[in-house]
Tab-separated table of C-alpha atoms in Angstrom:
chain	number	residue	atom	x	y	z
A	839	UNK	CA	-99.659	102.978	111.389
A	840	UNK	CA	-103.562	102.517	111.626
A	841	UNK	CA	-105.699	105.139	113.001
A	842	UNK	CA	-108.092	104.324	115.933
A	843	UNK	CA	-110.569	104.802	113.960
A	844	UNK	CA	-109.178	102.303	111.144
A	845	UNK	CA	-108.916	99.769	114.240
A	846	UNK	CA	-111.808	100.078	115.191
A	847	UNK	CA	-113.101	99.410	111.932
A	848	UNK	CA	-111.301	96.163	111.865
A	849	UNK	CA	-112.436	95.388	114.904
A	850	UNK	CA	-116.335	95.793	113.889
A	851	UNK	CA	-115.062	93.621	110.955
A	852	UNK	CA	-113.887	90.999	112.440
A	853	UNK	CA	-116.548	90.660	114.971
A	854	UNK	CA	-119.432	90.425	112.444
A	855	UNK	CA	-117.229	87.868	110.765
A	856	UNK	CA	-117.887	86.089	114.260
A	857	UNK	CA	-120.893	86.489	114.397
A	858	UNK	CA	-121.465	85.473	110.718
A	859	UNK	CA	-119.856	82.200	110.773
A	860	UNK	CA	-122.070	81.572	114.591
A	861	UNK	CA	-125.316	82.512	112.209
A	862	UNK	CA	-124.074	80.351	109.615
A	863	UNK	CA	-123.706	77.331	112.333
A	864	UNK	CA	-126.682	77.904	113.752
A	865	UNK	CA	-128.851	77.682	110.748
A	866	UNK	CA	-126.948	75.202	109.197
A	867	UNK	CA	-128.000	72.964	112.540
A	868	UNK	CA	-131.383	74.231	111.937
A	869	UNK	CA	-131.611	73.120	108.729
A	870	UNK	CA	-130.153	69.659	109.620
A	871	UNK	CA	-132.744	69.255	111.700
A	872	UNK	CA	-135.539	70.095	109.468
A	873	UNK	CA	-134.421	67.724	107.036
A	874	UNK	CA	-133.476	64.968	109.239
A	875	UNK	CA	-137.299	65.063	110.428
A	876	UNK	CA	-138.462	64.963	107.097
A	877	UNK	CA	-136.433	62.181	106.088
A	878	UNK	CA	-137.876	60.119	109.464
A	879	UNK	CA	-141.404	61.043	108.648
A	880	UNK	CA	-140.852	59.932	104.606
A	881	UNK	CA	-139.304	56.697	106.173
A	882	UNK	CA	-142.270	56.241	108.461
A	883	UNK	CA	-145.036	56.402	106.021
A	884	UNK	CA	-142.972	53.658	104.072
A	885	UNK	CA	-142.788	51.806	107.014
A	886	UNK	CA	-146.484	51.814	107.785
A	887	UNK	CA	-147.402	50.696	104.118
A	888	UNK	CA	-144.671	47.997	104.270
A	889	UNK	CA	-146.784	46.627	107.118
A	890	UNK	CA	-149.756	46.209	104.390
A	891	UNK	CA	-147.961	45.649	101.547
A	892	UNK	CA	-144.878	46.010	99.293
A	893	UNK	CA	-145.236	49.593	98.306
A	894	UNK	CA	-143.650	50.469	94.294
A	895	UNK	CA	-140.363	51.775	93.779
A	896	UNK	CA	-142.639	54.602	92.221
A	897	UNK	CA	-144.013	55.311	95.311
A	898	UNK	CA	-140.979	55.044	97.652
A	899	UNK	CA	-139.902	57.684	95.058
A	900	UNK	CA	-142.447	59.903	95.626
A	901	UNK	CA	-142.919	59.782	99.409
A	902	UNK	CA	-139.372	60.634	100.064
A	903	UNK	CA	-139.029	63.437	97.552
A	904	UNK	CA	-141.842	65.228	99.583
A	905	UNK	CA	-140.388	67.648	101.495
A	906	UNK	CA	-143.542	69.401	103.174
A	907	UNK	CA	-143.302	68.127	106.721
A	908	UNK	CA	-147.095	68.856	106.840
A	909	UNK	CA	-148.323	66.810	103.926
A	910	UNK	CA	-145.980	64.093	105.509
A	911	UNK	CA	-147.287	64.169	108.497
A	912	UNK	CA	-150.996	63.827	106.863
A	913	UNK	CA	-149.735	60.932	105.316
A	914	UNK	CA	-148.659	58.960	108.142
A	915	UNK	CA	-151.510	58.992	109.660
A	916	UNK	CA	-153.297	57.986	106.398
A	917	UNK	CA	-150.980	55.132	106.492
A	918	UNK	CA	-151.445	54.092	109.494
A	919	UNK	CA	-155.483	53.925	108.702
A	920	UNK	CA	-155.264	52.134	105.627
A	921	UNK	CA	-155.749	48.646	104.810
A	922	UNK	CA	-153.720	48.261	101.567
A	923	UNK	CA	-151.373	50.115	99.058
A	924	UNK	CA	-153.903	50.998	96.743
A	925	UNK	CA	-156.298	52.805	99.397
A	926	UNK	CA	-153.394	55.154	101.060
A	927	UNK	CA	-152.415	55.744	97.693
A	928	UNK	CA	-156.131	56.856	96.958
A	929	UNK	CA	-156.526	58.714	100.154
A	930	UNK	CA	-153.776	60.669	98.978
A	931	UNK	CA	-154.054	61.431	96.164
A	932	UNK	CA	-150.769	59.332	94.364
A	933	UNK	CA	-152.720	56.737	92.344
A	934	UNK	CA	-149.944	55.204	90.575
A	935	UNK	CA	-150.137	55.163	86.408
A	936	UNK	CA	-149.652	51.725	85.044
């Protein structure tokens, strides 16, 4: 037979398990979010060049491993100024070795 205060412990227990697993959703969403906007900026930027040339494989690679939504942002617009490959890639600093 449990005690009222063992029940009550079990009670607080199970509650913060609650509220754990609602934590757990909510940041999980959160996160999800995050890096479904990165993804669309990446994608964007790669869009943008695409309209001005055929950007490398290289530099596909290296746009969507960025993961700073600032520096993502920075390049869009970049890409959306430049005239070719070679000066967003410039601009930004991701001159490509050859």
């Amino acid at each position: 037979m449990c005690s009222s205060f063992e029940r009550l412990l079990i009670k607080e227990n199970e509650q913060g398990r609650r509220e754990g697993k609602i934590e757990g959703k909510i940041e999980g969403k959160i996160e999800g979010k995050i890096e479904g906007k990165i993804e669309g900026k990446a994608e964007a930027v790669i869009e943008f060049l695409e309209e001005i040339g055929e950007p490398s494989d290289a530099l596909r690679k290296q746009i969507m491993e960025q993961k700073d939504v600032k520096v993502l942002s920075s390049w869009l617009k970049t890409a959306a100024k430049s005239e070719s490959i070679a000066e967003f890639e410039e601009s930004v600093g991701l001159v490509q070795l050859q």
